[in-house]
PDB file of N, CA and C in Angstrom:
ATOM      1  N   UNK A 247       0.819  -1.200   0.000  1.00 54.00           N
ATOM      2  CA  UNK A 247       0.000   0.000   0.000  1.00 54.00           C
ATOM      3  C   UNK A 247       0.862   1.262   0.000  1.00 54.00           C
ATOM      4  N   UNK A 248       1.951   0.747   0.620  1.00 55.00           N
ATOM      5  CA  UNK A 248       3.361   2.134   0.945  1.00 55.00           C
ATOM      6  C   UNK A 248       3.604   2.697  -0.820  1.00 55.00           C
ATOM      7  N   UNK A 249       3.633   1.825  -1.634  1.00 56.00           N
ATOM      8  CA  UNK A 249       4.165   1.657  -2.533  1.00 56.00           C
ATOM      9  C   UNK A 249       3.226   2.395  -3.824  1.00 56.00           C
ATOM     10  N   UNK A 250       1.809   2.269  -3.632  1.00 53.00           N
ATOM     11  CA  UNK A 250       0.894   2.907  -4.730  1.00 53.00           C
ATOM     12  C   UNK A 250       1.056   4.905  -3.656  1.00 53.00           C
ATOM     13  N   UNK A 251       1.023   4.915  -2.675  1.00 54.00           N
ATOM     14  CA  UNK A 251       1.238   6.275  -1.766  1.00 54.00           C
ATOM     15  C   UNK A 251       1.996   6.856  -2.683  1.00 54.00           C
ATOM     16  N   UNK A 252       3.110   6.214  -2.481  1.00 51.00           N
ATOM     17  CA  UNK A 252       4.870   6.504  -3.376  1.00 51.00           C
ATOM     18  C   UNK A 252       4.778   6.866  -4.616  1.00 51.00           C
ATOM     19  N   UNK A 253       3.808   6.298  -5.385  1.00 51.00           N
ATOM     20  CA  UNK A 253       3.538   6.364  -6.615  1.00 51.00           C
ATOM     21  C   UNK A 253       2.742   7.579  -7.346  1.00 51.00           C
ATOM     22  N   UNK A 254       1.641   7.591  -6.397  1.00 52.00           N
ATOM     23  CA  UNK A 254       0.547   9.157  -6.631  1.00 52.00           C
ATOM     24  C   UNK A 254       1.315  10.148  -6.012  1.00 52.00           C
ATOM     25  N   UNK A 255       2.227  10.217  -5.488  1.00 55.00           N
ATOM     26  CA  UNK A 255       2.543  11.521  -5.048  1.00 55.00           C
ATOM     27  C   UNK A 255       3.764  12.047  -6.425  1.00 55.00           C
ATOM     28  N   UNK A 256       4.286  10.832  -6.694  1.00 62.00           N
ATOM     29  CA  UNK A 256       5.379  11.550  -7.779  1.00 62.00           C
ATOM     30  C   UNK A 256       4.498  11.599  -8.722  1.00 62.00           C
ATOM     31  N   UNK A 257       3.546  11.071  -9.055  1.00 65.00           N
ATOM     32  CA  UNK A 257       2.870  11.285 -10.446  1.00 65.00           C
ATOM     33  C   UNK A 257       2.654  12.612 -10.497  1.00 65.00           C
ATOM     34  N   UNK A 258       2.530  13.389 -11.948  1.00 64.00           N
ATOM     35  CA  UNK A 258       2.072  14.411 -12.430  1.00 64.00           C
ATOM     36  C   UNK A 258       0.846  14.652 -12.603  1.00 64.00           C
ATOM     37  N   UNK A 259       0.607  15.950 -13.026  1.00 63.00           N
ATOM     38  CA  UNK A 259      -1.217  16.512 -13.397  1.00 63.00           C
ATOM     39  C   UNK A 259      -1.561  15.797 -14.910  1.00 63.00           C
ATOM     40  N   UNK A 260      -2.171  14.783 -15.287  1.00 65.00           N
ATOM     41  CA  UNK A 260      -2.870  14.662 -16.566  1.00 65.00           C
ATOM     42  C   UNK A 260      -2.100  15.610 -17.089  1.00 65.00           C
ATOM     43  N   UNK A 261      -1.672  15.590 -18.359  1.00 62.00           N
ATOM     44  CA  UNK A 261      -1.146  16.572 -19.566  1.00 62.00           C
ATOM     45  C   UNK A 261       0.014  17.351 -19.024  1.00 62.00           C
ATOM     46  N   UNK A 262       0.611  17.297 -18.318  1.00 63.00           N
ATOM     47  CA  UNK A 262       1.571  17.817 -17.503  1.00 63.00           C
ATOM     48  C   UNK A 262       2.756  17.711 -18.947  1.00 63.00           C
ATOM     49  N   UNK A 263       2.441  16.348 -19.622  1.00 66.00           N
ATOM     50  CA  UNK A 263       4.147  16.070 -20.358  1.00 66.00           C
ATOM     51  C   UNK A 263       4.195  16.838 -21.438  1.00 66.00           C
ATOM     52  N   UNK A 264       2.483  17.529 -21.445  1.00 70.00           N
ATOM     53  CA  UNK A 264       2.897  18.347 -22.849  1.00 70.00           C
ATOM     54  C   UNK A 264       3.343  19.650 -22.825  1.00 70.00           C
ATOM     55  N   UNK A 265       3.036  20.253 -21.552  1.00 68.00           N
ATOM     56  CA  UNK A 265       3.447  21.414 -21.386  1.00 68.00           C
ATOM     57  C   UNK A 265       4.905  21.713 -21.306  1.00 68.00           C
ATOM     58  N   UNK A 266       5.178  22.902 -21.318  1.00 67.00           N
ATOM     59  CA  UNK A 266       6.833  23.374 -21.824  1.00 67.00           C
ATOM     60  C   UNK A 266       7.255  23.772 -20.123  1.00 67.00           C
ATOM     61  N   UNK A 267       8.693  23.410 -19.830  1.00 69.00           N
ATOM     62  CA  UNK A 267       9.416  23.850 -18.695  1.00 69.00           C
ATOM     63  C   UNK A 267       8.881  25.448 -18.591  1.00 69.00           C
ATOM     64  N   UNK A 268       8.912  25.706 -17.142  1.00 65.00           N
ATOM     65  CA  UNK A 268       8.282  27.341 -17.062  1.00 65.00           C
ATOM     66  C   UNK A 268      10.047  27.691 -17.112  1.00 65.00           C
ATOM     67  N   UNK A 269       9.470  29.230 -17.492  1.00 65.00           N
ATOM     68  CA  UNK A 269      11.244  29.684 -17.412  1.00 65.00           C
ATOM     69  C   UNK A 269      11.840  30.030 -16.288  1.00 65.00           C
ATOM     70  N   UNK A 270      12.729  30.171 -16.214  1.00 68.00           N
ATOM     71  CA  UNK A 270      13.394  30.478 -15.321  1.00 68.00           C
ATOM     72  C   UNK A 270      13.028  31.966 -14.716  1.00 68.00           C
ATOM     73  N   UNK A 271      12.671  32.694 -15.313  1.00 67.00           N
ATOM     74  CA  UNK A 271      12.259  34.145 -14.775  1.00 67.00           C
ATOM     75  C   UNK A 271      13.006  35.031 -15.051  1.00 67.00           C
ATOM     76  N   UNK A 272      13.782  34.578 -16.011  1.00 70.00           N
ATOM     77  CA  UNK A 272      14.747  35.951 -16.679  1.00 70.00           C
ATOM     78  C   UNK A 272      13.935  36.265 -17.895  1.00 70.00           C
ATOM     79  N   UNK A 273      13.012  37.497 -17.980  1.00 72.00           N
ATOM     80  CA  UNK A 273      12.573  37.603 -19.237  1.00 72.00           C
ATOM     81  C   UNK A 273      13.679  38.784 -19.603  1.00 72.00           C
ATOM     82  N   UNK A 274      14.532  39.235 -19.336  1.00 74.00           N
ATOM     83  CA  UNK A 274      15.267  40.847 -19.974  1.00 74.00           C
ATOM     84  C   UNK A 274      15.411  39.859 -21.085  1.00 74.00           C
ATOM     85  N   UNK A 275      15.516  38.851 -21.606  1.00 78.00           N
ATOM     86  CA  UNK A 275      16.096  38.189 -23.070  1.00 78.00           C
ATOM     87  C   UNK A 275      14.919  38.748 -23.657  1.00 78.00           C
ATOM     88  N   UNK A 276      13.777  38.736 -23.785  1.00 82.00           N
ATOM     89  CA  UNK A 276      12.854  39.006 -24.432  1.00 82.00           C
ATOM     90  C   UNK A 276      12.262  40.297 -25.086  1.00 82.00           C
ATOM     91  N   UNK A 277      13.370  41.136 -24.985  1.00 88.00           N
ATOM     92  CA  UNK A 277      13.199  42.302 -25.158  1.00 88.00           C
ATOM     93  C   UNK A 277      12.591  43.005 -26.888  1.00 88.00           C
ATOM     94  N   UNK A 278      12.611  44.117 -26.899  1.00 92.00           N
ATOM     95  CA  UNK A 278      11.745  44.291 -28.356  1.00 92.00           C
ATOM     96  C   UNK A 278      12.683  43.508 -29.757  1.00 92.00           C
ATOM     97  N   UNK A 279      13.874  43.663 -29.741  1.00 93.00           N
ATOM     98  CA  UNK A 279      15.283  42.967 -30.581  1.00 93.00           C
ATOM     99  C   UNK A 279      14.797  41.637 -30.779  1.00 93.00           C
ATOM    100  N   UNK A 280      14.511  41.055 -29.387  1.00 91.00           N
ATOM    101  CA  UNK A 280      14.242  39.357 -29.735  1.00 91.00           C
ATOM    102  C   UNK A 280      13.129  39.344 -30.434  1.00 91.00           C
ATOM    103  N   UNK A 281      11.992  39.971 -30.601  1.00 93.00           N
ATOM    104  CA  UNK A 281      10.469  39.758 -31.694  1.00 93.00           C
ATOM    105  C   UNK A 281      10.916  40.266 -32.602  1.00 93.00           C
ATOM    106  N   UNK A 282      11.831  41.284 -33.154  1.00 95.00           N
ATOM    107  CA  UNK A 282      12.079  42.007 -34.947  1.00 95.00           C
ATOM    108  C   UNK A 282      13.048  41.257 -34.844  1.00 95.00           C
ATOM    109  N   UNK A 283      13.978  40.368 -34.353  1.00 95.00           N
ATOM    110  CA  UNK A 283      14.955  39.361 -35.296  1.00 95.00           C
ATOM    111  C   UNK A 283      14.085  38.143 -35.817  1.00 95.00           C
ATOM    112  N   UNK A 284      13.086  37.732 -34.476  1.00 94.00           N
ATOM    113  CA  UNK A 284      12.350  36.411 -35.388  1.00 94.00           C
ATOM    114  C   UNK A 284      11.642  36.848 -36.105  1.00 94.00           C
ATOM    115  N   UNK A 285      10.402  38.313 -36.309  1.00 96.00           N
ATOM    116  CA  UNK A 285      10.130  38.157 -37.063  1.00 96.00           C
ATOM    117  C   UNK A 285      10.410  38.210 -39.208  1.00 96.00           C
ATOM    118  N   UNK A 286      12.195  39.175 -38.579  1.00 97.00           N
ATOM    119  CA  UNK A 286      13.037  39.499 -39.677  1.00 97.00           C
ATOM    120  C   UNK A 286      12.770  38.038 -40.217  1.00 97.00           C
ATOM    121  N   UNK A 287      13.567  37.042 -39.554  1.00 96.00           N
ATOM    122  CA  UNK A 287      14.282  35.582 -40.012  1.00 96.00           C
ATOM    123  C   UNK A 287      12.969  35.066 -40.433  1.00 96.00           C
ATOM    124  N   UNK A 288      11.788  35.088 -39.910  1.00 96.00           N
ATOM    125  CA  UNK A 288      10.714  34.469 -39.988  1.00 96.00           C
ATOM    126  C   UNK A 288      10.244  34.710 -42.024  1.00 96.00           C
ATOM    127  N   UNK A 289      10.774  36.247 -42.193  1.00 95.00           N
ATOM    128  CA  UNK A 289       9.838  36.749 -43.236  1.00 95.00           C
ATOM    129  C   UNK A 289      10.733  36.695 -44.192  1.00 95.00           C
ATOM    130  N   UNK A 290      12.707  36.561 -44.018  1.00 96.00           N
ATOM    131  CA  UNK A 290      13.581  36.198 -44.763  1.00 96.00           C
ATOM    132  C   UNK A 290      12.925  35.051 -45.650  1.00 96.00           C
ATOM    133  N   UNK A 291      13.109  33.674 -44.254  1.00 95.00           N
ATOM    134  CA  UNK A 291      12.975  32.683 -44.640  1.00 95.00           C
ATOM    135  C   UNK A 291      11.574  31.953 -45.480  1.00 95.00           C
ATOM    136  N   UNK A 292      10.380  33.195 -45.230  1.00 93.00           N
ATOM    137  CA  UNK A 292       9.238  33.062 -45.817  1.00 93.00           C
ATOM    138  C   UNK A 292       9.802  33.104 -47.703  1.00 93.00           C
ATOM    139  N   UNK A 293      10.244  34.508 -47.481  1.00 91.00           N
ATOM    140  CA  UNK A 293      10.244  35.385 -49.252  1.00 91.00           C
ATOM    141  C   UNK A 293      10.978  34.301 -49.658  1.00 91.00           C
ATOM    142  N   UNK A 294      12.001  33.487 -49.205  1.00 92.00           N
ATOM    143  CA  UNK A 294      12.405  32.482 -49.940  1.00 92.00           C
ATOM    144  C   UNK A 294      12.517  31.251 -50.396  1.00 92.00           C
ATOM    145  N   UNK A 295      11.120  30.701 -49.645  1.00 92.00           N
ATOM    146  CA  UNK A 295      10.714  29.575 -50.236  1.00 92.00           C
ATOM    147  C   UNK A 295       9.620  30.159 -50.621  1.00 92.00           C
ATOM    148  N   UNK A 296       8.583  31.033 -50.843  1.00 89.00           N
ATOM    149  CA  UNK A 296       7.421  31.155 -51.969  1.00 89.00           C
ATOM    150  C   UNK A 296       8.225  31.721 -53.263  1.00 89.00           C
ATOM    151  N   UNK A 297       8.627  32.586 -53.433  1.00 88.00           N
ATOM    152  CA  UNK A 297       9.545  32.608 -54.579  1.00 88.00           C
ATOM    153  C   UNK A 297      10.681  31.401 -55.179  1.00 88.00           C
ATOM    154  N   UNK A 298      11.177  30.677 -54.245  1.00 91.00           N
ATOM    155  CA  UNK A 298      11.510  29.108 -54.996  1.00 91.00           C
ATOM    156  C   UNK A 298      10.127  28.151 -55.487  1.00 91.00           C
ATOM    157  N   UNK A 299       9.044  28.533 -54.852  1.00 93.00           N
ATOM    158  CA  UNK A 299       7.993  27.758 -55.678  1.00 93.00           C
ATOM    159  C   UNK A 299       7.067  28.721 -56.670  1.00 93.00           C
ATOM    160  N   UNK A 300       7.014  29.615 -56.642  1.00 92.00           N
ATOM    161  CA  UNK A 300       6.271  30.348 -57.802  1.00 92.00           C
ATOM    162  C   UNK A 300       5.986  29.862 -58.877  1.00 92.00           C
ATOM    163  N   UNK A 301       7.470  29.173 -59.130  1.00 94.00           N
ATOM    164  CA  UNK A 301       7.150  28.687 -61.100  1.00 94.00           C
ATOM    165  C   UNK A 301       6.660  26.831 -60.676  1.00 94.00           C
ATOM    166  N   UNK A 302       6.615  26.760 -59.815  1.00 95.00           N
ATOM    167  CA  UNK A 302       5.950  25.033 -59.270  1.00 95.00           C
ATOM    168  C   UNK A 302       3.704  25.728 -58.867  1.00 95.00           C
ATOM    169  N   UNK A 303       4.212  26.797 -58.579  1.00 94.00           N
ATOM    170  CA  UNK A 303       2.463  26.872 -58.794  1.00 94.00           C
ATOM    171  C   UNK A 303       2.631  27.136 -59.959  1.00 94.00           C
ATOM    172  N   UNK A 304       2.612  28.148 -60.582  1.00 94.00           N
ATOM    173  CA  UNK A 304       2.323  28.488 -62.030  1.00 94.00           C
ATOM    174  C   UNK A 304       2.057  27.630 -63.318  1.00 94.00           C
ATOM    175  N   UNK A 305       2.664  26.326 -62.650  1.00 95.00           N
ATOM    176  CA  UNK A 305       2.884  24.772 -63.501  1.00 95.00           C
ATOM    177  C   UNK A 305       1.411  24.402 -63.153  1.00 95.00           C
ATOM    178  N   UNK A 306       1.217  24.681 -61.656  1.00 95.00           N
ATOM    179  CA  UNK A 306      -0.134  23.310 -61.312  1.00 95.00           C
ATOM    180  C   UNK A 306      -1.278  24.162 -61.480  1.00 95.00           C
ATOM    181  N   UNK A 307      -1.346  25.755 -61.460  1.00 94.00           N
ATOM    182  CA  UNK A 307      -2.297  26.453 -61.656  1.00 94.00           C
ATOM    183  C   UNK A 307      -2.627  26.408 -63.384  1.00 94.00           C
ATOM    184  N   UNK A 308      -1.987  26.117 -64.335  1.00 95.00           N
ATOM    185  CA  UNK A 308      -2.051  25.904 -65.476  1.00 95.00           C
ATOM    186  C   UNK A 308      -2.827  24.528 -65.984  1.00 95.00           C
ATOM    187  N   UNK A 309      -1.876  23.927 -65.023  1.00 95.00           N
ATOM    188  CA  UNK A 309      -2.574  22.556 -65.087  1.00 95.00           C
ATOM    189  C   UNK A 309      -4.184  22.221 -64.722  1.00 95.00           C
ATOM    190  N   UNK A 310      -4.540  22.800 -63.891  1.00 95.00           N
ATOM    191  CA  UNK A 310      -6.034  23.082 -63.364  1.00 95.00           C
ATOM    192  C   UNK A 310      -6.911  23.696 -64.044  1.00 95.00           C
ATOM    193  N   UNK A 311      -6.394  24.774 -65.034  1.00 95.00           N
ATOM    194  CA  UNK A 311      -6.682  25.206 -65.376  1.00 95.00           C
ATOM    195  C   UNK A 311      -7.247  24.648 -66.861  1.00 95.00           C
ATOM    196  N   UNK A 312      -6.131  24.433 -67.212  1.00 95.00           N
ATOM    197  CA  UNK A 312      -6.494  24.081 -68.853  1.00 95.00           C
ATOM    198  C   UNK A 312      -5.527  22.777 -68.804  1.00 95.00           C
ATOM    199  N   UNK A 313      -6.107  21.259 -68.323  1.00 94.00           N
ATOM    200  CA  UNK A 313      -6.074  20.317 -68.479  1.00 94.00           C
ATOM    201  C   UNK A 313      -5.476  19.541 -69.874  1.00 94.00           C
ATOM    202  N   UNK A 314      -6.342  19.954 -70.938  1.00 95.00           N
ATOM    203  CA  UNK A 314      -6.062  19.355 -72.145  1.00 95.00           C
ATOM    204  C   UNK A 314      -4.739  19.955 -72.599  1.00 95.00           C
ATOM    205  N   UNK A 315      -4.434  21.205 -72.546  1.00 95.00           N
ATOM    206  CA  UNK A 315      -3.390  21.646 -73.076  1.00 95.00           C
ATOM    207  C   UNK A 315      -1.820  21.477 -72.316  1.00 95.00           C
ATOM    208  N   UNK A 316      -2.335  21.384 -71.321  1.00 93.00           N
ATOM    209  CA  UNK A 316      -0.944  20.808 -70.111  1.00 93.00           C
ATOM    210  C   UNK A 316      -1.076  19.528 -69.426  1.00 93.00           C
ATOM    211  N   UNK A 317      -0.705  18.575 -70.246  1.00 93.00           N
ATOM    212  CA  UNK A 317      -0.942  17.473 -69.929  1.00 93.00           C
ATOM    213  C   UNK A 317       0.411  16.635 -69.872  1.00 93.00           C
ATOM    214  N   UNK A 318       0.905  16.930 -69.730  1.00 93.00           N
ATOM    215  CA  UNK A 318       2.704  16.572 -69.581  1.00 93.00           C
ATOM    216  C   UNK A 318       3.058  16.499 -68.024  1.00 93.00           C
ATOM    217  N   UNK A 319       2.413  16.775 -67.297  1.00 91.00           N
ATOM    218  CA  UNK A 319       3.121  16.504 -65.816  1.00 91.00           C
ATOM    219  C   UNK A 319       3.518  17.800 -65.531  1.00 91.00           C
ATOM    220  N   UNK A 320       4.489  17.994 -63.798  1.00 91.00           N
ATOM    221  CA  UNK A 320       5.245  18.932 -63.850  1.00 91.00           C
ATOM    222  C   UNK A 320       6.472  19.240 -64.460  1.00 91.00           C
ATOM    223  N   UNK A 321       7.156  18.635 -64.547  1.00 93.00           N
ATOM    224  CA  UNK A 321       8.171  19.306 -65.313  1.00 93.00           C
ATOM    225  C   UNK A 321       8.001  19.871 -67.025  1.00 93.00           C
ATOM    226  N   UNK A 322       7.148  18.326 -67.452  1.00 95.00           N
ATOM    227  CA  UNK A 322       6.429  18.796 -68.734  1.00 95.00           C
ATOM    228  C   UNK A 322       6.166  20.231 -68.981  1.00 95.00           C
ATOM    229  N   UNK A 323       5.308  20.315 -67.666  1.00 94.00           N
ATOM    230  CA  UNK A 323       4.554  21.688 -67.753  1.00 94.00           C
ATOM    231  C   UNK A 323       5.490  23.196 -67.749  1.00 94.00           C
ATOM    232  N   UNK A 324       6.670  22.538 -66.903  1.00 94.00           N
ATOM    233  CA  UNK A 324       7.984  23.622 -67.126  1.00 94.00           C
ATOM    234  C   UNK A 324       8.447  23.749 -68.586  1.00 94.00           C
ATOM    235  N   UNK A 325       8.556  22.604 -68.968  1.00 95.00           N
ATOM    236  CA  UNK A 325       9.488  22.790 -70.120  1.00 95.00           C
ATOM    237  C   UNK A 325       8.230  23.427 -71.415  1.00 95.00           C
ATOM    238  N   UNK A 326       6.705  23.852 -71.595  1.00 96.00           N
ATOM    239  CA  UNK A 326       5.882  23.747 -72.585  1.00 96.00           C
ATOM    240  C   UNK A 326       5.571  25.183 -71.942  1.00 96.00           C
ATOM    241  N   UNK A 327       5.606  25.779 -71.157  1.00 95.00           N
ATOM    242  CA  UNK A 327       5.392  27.414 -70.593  1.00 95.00           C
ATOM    243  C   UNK A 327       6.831  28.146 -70.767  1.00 95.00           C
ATOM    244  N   UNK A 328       7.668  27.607 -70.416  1.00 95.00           N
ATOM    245  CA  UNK A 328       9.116  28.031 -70.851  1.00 95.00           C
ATOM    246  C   UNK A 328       9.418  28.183 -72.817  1.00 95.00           C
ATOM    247  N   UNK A 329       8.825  27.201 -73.202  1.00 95.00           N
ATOM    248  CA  UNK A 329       9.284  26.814 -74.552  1.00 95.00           C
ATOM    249  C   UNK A 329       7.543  27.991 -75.393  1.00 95.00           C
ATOM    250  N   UNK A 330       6.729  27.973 -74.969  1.00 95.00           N
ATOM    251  CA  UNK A 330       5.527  28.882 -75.767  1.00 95.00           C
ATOM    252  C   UNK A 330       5.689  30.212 -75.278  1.00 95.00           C
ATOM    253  N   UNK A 331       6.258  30.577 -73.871  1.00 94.00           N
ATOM    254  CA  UNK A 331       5.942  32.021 -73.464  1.00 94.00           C
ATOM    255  C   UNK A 331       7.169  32.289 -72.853  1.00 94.00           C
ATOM    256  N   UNK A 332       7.828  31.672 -72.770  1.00 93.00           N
ATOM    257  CA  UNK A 332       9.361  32.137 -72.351  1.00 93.00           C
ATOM    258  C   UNK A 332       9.664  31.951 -70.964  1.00 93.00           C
ATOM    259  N   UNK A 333      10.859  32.003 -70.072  1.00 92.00           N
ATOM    260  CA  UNK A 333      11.180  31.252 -68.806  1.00 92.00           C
ATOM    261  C   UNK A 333      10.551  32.237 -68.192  1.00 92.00           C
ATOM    262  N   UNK A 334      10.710  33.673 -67.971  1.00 93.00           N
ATOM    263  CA  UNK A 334       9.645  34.345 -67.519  1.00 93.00           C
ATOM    264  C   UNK A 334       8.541  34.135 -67.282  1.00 93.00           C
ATOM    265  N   UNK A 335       7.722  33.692 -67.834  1.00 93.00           N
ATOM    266  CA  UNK A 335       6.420  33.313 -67.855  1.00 93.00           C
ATOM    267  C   UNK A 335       6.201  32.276 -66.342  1.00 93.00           C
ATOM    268  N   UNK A 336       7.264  31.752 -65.830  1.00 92.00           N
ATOM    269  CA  UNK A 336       7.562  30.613 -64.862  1.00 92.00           C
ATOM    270  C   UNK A 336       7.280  31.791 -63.240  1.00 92.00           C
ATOM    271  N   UNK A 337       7.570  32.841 -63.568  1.00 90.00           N
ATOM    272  CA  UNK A 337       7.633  33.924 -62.606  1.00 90.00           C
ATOM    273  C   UNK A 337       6.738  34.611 -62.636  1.00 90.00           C
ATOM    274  N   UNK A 338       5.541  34.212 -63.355  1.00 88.00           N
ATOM    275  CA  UNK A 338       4.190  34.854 -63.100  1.00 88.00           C
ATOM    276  C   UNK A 338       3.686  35.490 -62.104  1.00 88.00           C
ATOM    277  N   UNK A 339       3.276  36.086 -61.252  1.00 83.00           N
ATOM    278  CA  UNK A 339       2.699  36.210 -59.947  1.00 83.00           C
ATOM    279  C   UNK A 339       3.932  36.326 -58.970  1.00 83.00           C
ATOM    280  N   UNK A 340       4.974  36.707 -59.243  1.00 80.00           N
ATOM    281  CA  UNK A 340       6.075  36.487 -58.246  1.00 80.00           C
ATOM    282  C   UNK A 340       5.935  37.902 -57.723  1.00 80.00           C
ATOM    283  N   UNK A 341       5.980  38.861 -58.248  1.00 72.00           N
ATOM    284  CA  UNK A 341       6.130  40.066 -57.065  1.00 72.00           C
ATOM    285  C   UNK A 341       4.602  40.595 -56.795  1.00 72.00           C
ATOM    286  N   UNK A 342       3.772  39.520 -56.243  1.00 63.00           N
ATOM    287  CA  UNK A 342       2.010  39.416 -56.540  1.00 63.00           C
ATOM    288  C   UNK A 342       2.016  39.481 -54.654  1.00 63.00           C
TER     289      UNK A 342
END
């Protein structure tokens, strides 16, 4: 009986494991610098993966679009928008 005692007292609150360590109580780290660097890095790292996919929508929005005429797949679809309207054309909507 010593032994289930032993047991409920170390146990935790239900959902306890999902929650995050509290901090330590130093917030001066948190100052206005720490929110405009993440959100700098945040919006770096945004502009440069939607602009690495631009010409990967522009492929599947074509494709949706007009089915019969883009019927080659994706890359197909690179190489038949590149080759009728020029590689530009791949950058459609990019500064959108």
């Amino acid at each position: 009986h010593t032994r289930a005692t032993a047991a409920a007292s170390t146990m935790s609150p239900p959902g306890s494991v999902l929650l995050a360590p509290s901090p330590s109580g130093d917030f001066a780290q948190y100052d206005t610098m720490y929110y405009l660097k993440g959100a700098a890095a945040g919006g770096i790292c945004c502009s440069i993966t939607h602009g690495a996919l631009t010409p990967v929508d522009v492929v599947k929005t074509r494709v949706q679009l007009d089915p019969v005429k883009y019927n080659r797949g994706l890359i197909g679809g690179f190489s038949q928008i590149a080759s009728e309207e020029g590689a530009m054309a791949l950058l459609t909507g990019f500064g959108a």
